[in-house]
Coordinates of C-alpha atoms in Angstrom, one line a residue:
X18 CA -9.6 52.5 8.6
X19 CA -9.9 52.5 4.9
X20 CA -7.6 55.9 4.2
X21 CA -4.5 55.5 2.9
X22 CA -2.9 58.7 3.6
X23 CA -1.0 60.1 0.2
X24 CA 2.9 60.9 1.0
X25 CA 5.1 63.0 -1.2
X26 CA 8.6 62.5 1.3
X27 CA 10.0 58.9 1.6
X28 CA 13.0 58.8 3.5
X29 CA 13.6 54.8 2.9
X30 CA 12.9 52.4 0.5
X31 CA 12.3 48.9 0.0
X32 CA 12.1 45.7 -2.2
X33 CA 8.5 44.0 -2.2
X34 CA 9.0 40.1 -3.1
X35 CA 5.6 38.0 -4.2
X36 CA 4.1 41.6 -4.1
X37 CA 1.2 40.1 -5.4
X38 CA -1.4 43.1 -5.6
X39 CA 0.6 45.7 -3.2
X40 CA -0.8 46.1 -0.1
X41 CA 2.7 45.4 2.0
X42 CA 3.8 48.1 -0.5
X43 CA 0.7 50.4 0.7
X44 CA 0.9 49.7 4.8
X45 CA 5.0 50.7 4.5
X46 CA 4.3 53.7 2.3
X47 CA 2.3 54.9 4.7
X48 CA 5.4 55.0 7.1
X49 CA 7.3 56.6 4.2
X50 CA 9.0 53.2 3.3
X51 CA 9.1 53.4 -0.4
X52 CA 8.9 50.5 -2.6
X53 CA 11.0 50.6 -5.3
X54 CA 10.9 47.8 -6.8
X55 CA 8.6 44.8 -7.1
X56 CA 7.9 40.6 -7.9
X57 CA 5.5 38.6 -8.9
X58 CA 4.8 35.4 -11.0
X59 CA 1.1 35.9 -11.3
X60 CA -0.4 37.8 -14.5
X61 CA -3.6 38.4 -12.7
X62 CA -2.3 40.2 -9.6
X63 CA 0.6 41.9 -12.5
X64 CA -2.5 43.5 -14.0
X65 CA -4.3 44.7 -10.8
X66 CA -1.3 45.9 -9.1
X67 CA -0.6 47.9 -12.1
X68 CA -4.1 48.8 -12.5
X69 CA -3.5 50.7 -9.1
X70 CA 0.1 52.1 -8.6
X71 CA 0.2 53.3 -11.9
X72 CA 3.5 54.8 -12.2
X73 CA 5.1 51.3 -10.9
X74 CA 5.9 48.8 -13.0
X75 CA 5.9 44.7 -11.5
X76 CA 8.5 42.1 -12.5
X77 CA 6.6 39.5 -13.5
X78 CA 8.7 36.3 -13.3
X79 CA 9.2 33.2 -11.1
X80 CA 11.7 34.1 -8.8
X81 CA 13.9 31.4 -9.2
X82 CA 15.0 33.1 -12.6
X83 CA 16.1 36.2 -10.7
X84 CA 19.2 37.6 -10.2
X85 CA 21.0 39.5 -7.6
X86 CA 23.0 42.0 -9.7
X87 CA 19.6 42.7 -11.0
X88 CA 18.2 43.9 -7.7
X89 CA 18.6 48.0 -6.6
X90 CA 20.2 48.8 -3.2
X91 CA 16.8 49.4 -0.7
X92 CA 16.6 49.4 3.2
X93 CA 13.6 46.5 3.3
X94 CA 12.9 43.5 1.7
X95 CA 10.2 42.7 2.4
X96 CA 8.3 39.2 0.9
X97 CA 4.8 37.4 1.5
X98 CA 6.1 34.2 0.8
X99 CA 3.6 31.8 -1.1
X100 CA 2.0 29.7 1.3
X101 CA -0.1 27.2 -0.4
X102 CA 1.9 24.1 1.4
X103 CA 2.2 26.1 4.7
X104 CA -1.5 27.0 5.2
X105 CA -4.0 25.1 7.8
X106 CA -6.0 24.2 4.9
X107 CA -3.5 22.6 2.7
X108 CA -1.6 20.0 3.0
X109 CA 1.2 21.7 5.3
X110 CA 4.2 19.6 3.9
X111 CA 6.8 21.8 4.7
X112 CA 8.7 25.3 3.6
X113 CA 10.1 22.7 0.6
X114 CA 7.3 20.6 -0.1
X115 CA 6.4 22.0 -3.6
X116 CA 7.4 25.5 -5.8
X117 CA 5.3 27.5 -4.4
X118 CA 5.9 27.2 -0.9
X119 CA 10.2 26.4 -1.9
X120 CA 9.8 30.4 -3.4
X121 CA 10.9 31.3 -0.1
X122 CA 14.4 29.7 -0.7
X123 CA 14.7 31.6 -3.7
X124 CA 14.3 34.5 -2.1
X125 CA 17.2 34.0 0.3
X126 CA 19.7 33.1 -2.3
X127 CA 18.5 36.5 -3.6
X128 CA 19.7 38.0 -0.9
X129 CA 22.5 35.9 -0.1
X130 CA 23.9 37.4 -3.8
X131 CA 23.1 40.7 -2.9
X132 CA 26.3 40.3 -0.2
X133 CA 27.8 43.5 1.3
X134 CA 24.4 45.1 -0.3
X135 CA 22.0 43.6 1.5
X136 CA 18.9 45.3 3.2
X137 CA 19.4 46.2 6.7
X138 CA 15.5 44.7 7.9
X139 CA 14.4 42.0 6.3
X140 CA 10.8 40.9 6.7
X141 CA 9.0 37.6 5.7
X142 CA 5.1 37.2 6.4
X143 CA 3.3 34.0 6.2
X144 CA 0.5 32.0 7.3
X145 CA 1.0 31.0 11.5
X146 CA 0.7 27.5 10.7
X147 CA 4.7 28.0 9.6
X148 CA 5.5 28.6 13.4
X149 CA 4.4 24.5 13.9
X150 CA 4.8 22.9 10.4
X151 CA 7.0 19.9 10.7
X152 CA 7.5 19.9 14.6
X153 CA 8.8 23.8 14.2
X154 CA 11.4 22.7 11.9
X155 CA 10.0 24.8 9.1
X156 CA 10.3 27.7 11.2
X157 CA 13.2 26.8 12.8
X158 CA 14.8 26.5 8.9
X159 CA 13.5 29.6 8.2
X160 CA 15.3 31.5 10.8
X161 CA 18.7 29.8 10.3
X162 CA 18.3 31.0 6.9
X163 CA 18.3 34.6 7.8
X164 CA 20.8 33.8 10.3
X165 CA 23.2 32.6 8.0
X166 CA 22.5 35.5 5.9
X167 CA 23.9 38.0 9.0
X168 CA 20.2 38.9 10.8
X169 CA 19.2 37.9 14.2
X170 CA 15.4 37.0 14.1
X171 CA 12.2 38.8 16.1
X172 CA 9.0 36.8 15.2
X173 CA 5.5 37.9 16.4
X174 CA 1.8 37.0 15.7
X175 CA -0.7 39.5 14.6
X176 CA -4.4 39.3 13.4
X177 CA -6.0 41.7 11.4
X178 CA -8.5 41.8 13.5
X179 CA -6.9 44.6 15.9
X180 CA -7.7 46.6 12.8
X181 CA -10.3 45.6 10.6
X182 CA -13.4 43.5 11.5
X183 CA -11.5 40.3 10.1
X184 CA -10.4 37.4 12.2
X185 CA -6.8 37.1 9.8
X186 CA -3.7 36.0 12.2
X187 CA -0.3 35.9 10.1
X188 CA 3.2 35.7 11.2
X189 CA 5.8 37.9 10.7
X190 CA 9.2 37.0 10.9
X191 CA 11.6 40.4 10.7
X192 CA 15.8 39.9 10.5
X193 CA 17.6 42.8 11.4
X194 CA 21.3 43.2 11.0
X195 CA 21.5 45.7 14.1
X196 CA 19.0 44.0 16.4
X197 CA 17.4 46.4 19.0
X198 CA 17.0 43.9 21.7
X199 CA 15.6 44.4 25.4
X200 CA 11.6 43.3 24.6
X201 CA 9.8 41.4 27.3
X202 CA 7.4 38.2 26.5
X203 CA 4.3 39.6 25.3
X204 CA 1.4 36.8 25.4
X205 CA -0.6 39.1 22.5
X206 CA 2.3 39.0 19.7
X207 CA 4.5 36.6 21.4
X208 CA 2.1 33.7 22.6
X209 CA 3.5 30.2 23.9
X210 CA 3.3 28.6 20.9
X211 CA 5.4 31.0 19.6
X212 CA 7.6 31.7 22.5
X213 CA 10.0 28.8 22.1
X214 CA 11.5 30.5 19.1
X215 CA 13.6 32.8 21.5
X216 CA 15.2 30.3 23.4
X217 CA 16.3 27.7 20.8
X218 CA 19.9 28.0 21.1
X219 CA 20.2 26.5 17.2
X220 CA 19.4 30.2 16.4
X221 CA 20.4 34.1 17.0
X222 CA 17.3 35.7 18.1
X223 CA 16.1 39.3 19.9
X224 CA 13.2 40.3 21.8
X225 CA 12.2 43.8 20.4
X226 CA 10.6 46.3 22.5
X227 CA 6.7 46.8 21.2
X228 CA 3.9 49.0 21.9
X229 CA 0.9 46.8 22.9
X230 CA -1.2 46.2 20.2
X231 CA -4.6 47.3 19.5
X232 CA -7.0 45.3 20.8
X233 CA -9.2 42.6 19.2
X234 CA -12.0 44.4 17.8
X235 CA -15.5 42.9 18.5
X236 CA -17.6 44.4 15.8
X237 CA -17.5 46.5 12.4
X238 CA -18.6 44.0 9.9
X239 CA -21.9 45.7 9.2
X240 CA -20.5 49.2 8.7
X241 CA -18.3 47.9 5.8
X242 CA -21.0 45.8 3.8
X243 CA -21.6 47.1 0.5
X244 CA -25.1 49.1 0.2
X245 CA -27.1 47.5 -2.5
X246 CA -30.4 47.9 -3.9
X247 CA -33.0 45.3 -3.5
X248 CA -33.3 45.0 -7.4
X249 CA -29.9 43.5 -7.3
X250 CA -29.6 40.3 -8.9
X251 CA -26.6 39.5 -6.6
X252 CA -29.7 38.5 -4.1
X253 CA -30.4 34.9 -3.5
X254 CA -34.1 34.4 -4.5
X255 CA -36.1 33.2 -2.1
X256 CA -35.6 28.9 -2.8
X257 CA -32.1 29.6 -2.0
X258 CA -32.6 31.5 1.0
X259 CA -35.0 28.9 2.5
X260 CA -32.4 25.9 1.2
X261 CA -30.0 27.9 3.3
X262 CA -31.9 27.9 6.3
X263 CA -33.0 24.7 6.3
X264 CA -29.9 23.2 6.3
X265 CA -28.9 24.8 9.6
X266 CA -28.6 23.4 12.5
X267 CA -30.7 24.3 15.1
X268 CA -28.4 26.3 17.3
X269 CA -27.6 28.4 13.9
X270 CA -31.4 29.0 13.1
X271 CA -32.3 30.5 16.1
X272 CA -29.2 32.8 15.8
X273 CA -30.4 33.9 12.6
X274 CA -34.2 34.1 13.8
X275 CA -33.0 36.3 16.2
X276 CA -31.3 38.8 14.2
X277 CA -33.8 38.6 12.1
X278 CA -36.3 40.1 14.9
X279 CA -34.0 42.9 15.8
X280 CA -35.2 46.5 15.2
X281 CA -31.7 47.5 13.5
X282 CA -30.0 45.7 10.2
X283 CA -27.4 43.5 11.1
X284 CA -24.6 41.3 8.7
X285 CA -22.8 38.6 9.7
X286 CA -20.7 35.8 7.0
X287 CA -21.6 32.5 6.5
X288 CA -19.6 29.7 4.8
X289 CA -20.5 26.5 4.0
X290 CA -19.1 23.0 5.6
X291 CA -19.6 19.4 5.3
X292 CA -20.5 17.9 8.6
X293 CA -20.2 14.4 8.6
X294 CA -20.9 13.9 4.8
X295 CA -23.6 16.6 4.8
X296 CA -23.4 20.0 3.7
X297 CA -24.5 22.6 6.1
X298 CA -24.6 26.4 6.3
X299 CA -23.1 28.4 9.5
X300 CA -23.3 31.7 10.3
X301 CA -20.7 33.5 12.6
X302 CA -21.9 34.8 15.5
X303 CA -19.5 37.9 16.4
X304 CA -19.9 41.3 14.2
X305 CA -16.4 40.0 12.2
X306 CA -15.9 38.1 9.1
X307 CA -13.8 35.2 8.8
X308 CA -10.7 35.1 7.1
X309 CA -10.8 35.7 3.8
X310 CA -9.6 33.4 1.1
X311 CA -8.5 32.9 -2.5
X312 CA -12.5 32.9 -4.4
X313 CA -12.0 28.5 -5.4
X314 CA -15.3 27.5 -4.1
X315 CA -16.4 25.4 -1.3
X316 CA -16.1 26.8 2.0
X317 CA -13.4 29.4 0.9
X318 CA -16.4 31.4 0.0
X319 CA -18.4 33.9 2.6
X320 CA -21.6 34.4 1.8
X321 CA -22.9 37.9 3.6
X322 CA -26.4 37.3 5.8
X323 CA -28.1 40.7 6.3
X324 CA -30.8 40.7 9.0
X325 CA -33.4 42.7 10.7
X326 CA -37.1 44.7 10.9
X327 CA -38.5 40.9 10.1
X328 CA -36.6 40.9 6.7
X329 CA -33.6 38.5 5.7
X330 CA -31.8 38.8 2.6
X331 CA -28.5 36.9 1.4
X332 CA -25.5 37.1 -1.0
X333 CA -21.9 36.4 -1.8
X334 CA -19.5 38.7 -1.0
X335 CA -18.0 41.6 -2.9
X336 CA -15.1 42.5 -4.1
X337 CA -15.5 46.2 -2.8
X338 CA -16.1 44.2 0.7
X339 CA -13.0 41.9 0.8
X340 CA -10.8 45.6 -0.5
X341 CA -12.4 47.3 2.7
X342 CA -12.0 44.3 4.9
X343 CA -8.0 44.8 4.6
X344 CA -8.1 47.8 5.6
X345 CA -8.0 49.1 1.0
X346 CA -11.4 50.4 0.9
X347 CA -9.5 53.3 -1.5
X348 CA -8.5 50.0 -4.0
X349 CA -8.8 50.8 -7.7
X350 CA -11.4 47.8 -8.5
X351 CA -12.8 49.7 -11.8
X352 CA -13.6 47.6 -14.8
X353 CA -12.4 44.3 -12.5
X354 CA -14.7 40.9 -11.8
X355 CA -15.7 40.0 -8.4
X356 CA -13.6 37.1 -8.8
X357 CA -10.7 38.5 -9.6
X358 CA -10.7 41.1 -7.0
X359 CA -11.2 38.5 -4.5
X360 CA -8.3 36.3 -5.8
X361 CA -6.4 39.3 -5.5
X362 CA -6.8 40.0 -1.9
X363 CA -7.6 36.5 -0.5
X364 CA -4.2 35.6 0.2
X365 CA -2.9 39.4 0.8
X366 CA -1.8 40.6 3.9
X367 CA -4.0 43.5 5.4
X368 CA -2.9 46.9 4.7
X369 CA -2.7 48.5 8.4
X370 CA -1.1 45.2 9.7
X371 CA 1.6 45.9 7.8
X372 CA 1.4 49.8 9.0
X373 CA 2.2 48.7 12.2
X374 CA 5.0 46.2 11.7
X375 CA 6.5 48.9 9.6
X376 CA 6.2 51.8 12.2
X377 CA 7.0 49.6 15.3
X378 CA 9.5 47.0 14.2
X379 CA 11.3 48.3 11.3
X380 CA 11.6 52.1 11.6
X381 CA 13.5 52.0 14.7
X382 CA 16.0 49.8 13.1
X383 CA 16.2 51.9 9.8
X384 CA 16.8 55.1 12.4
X385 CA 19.4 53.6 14.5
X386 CA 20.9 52.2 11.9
X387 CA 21.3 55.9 10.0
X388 CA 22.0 57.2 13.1
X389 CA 24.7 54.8 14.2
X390 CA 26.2 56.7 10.4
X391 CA 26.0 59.9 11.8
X392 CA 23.4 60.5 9.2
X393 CA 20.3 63.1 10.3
X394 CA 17.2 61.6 10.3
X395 CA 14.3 63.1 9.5
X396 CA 11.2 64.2 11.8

C-alpha cells in the first residue's frame, strides 16, 4: 500500500497545477505519466515537494500571474484546485467566492491560451461538496468551462478508503477531447447525487467504461500507527487521559472500555467536538481514520487512542502516520515538523486514488488517442 514503485520509462507526461507537495504527481508516475512541470503558491509545500523529488524544480507563484506561452506541451493537466470555499467545513460560497477557491478559473484561461496545444485529458480534483455547492451550479460552471475549452466531461466519486484505512471521498472531474463513451451508471463512482451531471443537457458529457472499484476497506488503521516507545513525551500524561475520558459520553466510554479489555492492541482516532456548547471527545468506532485535515486546531486534529491488555495510552497524530495514511508511507519527512508534514498532506489527494484515476480513466484516452495517430504504443 505504501510502495511507490520506481519507473525509469514514461511514455506520457503531464502538467501538475496546485501540485502542492506531489502526490497526484506520484499516483500518475506510477502509470508512467510523467510530470514535467509543476505550480504552486505555497513556500511551505515548495520546500517539501522539493525536499522529495529532488531533481524537480516547483513554480512557485500565484497562478493568476502565469502565462500560457510559458507552459510545455504535456498529455495531462492535471490540478487539485484549492478548495477552502468549496469544502463541507467552510463556508461553501461558490467556485468564485474568494482567491483561493477562483484559482480554478485561472487555470482554465491557462488552458484556454494554450489553444491548438492543449492537453488531451484534463483532470480537476476537489472536495465532493463541489458536486452540490450553489444548487449544482458550481459544478455545473465548472464543466461548461471545460466544455467551452473543447472536452466532454466524465465526473466520479472516489474515497480513499478503497485503498487506505481513510474515510477521504473527493471528486474528480476528467475532460477529454476524444471521449471514450459507452459506461453504464455505477451507484459506487457514479452515485445519485452525482448522477444528474450526465443528463443536464446545458453540458457535453460521457459515461466512461470503469472497472468496479475496490471495495471499502473495513480495517487497517492499527497496522499503520507509528511504533513508539513508552518514554515518549508525545504521550498524554495521565490528567490528560482521564480529562479525555471523562468528557465522553457514555456510549463512547464503554467503546473505549471495551477495547481497552481486549487481549490484542487496538487504535482508533479521536477528534474533538463541541456539542451543544460543550467540548466533548469521540472516538471512531471502525478500524479507519477520519479524514485528514490541514493541522489548524480544533477538531481538524485526530488524536490516536491505542487500547488493550488493560492499558490505554493516547497521542496526537504523526506526521509519518498522515504520509502512510495516503497511501506515501516512502515520503521524505527528514528534518520536517509534525506540523508541517501534516499541513502538507491534509489537503492532498491520496497517492493510489490518483493510481487508479490515472490507469482507468486517463490511459485509455492517452492510448486511443496515439493510436487514432497511427503512433505504436507501448506495452
Amino acid at each position: 500500500m505504501n510502495i511507490i514503485p520506481i519507473r525509469s520509462d514514461y511514455e506520457w507526461t503531464a502538467l501538475e497545477f496546485f501540485a502542492g507537495i506531489g502526490l497526484a504527481r506520484a499516483g500518475m508516475e506510477q502509470v508512467g505519466i510523467k510530470t514535467v512541470w509543476s505550480n504552486d503558491y505555497d513556500l511551505n509545500k515548495k520546500s517539501m515537494y522539493e525536499g522529495h523529488w529532488k531533481s524537480h524544480k516547483l513554480l512557485l507563484a500565484d497562478i493568476h500571474t502565469l502565462k500560457s506561452e510559458d507552459l510545455p506541451v504535456a498529455d495531462v493537466a492535471w490540478a487539485s484546485s484549492p478548495c477552502t470555499d468549496l469544502s463541507l467545513a467552510g463556508k461553501r460560497v461558490g467556485l468564485r467566492g474568494g482567491r483561493e477557491s477562483s484559482a480554478f478559473f485561472g487555470f482554465t484561461d491557462l488552458l484556454a491560451g494554450m489553444n491548438e496545444r492543449r492537453p488531451e485529458v484534463i483532470v480537476l480534483e476537489n472536495v465532493t461538496g463541489l458536486a452540490s455547492s450553489h444548487n449544482r451550479e458550481d459544478l455545473r460552471a465548472a464543466v461548461k468551462e471545460f466544455n467551452t475549452l473543447g472536452y466532454a466531461v466524465d465526473a466520479i466519486t472516489l474515497d480513499a478508503r478503497r485503498f487506505v484505512p481513510q474515510s477521504r471521498p473527493r471528486l474528480f472531474i476528467i475532460g477529454a477531447k476524444n471521449p471514450i463513451d459507452g459506461g453504464e451508471q455505477d451507484s459506487c463512482l457514479r452515485p445519485d447525487w452525482l448522477s444528474w451531471l450526465h443528463k443536464d443537457p446545458e453540458v457535453r458529457t460521457f459515461m466512461m467504461p470503469l472497472p468496479k472499484a475496490p471495495d471499502l476497506l473495513s480495517h487497517g488503521f492499527t497496522q499503520e500507527i507509528e511504533t513508539m516507545a513508552d518514554s515518549d513525551p508525545r504521550w498524554w500524561n495521565a490528567d490528560k487521559v482521564a480529562l479525555f475520558k471523562e468528557s465522553m459520553t457514555t456510549v463512547q466510554r464503554e467503546r473505549l472500555e471495551h477495547f481497552v479489555a481486549l487481549d490484542s492492541t487496538t487504535a482508533r482516532t479521536a477528534y474533538r467536538r463541541t456539542r451543544s456548547g460543550i467540548p466533548v471527545w469521540e472516538m471512531r468506532a471502525e478500524d479507519i481514520s477520519g479524514c485528514l485535515r490541514t493541522a489548524r486546531g480544533g477538531s481538524s486534529k485526530q488524536a490516536v487512542v491505542i487500547m488493550g491488555q488493560g492499558t490505554l495510552k493516547i497521542r496526537w497524530m504523526t506526521g509519518l502516520e498522515y504520509a502512510r495514511l495516503m497511501g506515501a508511507g516512502w515520503y521524505t519527512l527528514e528534518n520536517m515538523r509534525d506540523s508541517q508534514i501534516q499541513y502538507g498532506f491534509g489537503d492532498a489527494v491520496a497517492v493510489p486514488v490518483v493510481g487508479w484515476v490515472a490507469r482507468h480513466m486517463i490511459l485509455p484516452h492517452l492510448e486511443a488517442a496515439k493510436k487514432s495517430q497511427g503512433i505504436k504504443v507501448n506495452g
